[in-house]
């Protein structure tokens, strides 16, 4: 179903907040290990341990997609 951008995702999945806060969200089978690593870093609960935006832009998943866009 189409979700409006202002919709709270927790309304669609009432347990979503708990899943995120548990630090162990479920990933669909097609999510690559590089993508999982990136998402895990993004969702680091402790802000002092969370990578900066600049750090995240150097993750292999991002670098891979940047390279693909460059070759288009």
PDB file of C-alpha atoms in Angstrom:
ATOM      1  CA  UNK A   1       0.000   0.000   0.000  1.00  0.00           C
ATOM      2  CA  UNK A   2       1.117   3.556  -0.641  1.00  0.00           C
ATOM      3  CA  UNK A   3       2.174   5.413   2.489  1.00  0.00           C
ATOM      4  CA  UNK A   4       1.937   9.174   2.729  1.00  0.00           C
ATOM      5  CA  UNK A   5       5.278  10.745   3.594  1.00  0.00           C
ATOM      6  CA  UNK A   6       3.849  12.289   6.769  1.00  0.00           C
ATOM      7  CA  UNK A   7       2.452   9.003   8.044  1.00  0.00           C
ATOM      8  CA  UNK A   8       4.029   7.697  11.223  1.00  0.00           C
ATOM      9  CA  UNK A   9       5.467   4.259  10.297  1.00  0.00           C
ATOM     10  CA  UNK A  10       4.499   3.062  13.767  1.00  0.00           C
ATOM     11  CA  UNK A  11       0.867   3.360  12.731  1.00  0.00           C
ATOM     12  CA  UNK A  12       1.435   0.715  10.046  1.00  0.00           C
ATOM     13  CA  UNK A  13       3.530  -1.499  12.353  1.00  0.00           C
ATOM     14  CA  UNK A  14       2.720  -0.870  16.021  1.00  0.00           C
ATOM     15  CA  UNK A  15       5.835  -2.784  17.133  1.00  0.00           C
ATOM     16  CA  UNK A  16       8.195  -0.809  14.897  1.00  0.00           C
ATOM     17  CA  UNK A  17       9.541   1.458  17.627  1.00  0.00           C
ATOM     18  CA  UNK A  18      10.340  -1.516  19.838  1.00  0.00           C
ATOM     19  CA  UNK A  19      12.075  -3.280  16.951  1.00  0.00           C
ATOM     20  CA  UNK A  20      14.259  -0.251  16.306  1.00  0.00           C
ATOM     21  CA  UNK A  21      15.031   0.284  19.972  1.00  0.00           C
ATOM     22  CA  UNK A  22      15.956  -3.385  20.404  1.00  0.00           C
ATOM     23  CA  UNK A  23      18.928  -2.820  18.115  1.00  0.00           C
ATOM     24  CA  UNK A  24      18.075  -5.970  16.180  1.00  0.00           C
ATOM     25  CA  UNK A  25      15.601  -5.060  13.447  1.00  0.00           C
ATOM     26  CA  UNK A  26      14.415  -7.639  10.941  1.00  0.00           C
ATOM     27  CA  UNK A  27      15.779  -7.249   7.422  1.00  0.00           C
ATOM     28  CA  UNK A  28      14.162  -8.739   4.352  1.00  0.00           C
ATOM     29  CA  UNK A  29      16.143 -11.524   2.664  1.00  0.00           C
ATOM     30  CA  UNK A  30      17.175  -9.344  -0.250  1.00  0.00           C
ATOM     31  CA  UNK A  31      18.965  -6.731   1.904  1.00  0.00           C
ATOM     32  CA  UNK A  32      22.687  -7.149   1.256  1.00  0.00           C
ATOM     33  CA  UNK A  33      25.255  -7.452   4.059  1.00  0.00           C
ATOM     34  CA  UNK A  34      26.710  -4.071   3.022  1.00  0.00           C
ATOM     35  CA  UNK A  35      23.296  -2.455   3.261  1.00  0.00           C
ATOM     36  CA  UNK A  36      22.650  -4.088   6.651  1.00  0.00           C
ATOM     37  CA  UNK A  37      25.970  -2.754   7.909  1.00  0.00           C
ATOM     38  CA  UNK A  38      25.065   0.736   6.726  1.00  0.00           C
ATOM     39  CA  UNK A  39      21.594   0.624   8.305  1.00  0.00           C
ATOM     40  CA  UNK A  40      22.968  -0.757  11.559  1.00  0.00           C
ATOM     41  CA  UNK A  41      25.396   2.160  11.699  1.00  0.00           C
ATOM     42  CA  UNK A  42      22.600   4.657  10.965  1.00  0.00           C
ATOM     43  CA  UNK A  43      20.439   3.222  13.728  1.00  0.00           C
ATOM     44  CA  UNK A  44      23.138   3.170  16.408  1.00  0.00           C
ATOM     45  CA  UNK A  45      21.196   4.237  19.483  1.00  0.00           C
ATOM     46  CA  UNK A  46      24.072   5.908  21.315  1.00  0.00           C
ATOM     47  CA  UNK A  47      24.644   9.165  19.444  1.00  0.00           C
ATOM     48  CA  UNK A  48      28.239   9.283  20.694  1.00  0.00           C
ATOM     49  CA  UNK A  49      28.939   5.982  18.911  1.00  0.00           C
ATOM     50  CA  UNK A  50      26.859   6.731  15.806  1.00  0.00           C
ATOM     51  CA  UNK A  51      28.953   7.537  12.716  1.00  0.00           C
ATOM     52  CA  UNK A  52      28.810  11.056  11.362  1.00  0.00           C
ATOM     53  CA  UNK A  53      27.188  11.758   8.028  1.00  0.00           C
ATOM     54  CA  UNK A  54      30.657  12.091   6.505  1.00  0.00           C
ATOM     55  CA  UNK A  55      31.599   8.670   7.925  1.00  0.00           C
ATOM     56  CA  UNK A  56      28.423   7.095   6.579  1.00  0.00           C
ATOM     57  CA  UNK A  57      29.160   8.413   3.101  1.00  0.00           C
ATOM     58  CA  UNK A  58      32.317   6.271   3.064  1.00  0.00           C
ATOM     59  CA  UNK A  59      30.521   2.989   3.812  1.00  0.00           C
ATOM     60  CA  UNK A  60      30.985   0.339   1.100  1.00  0.00           C
ATOM     61  CA  UNK A  61      27.263   0.247   0.301  1.00  0.00           C
ATOM     62  CA  UNK A  62      27.229   3.983  -0.450  1.00  0.00           C
ATOM     63  CA  UNK A  63      30.537   3.855  -2.323  1.00  0.00           C
ATOM     64  CA  UNK A  64      29.235   1.006  -4.488  1.00  0.00           C
ATOM     65  CA  UNK A  65      26.123   2.951  -5.468  1.00  0.00           C
ATOM     66  CA  UNK A  66      28.099   6.113  -6.106  1.00  0.00           C
ATOM     67  CA  UNK A  67      30.350   4.167  -8.470  1.00  0.00           C
ATOM     68  CA  UNK A  68      27.305   2.770 -10.302  1.00  0.00           C
ATOM     69  CA  UNK A  69      25.847   6.266 -10.741  1.00  0.00           C
ATOM     70  CA  UNK A  70      29.174   7.581 -11.994  1.00  0.00           C
ATOM     71  CA  UNK A  71      29.213   4.992 -14.786  1.00  0.00           C
ATOM     72  CA  UNK A  72      25.708   5.830 -16.016  1.00  0.00           C
TER      73      UNK A  72
END
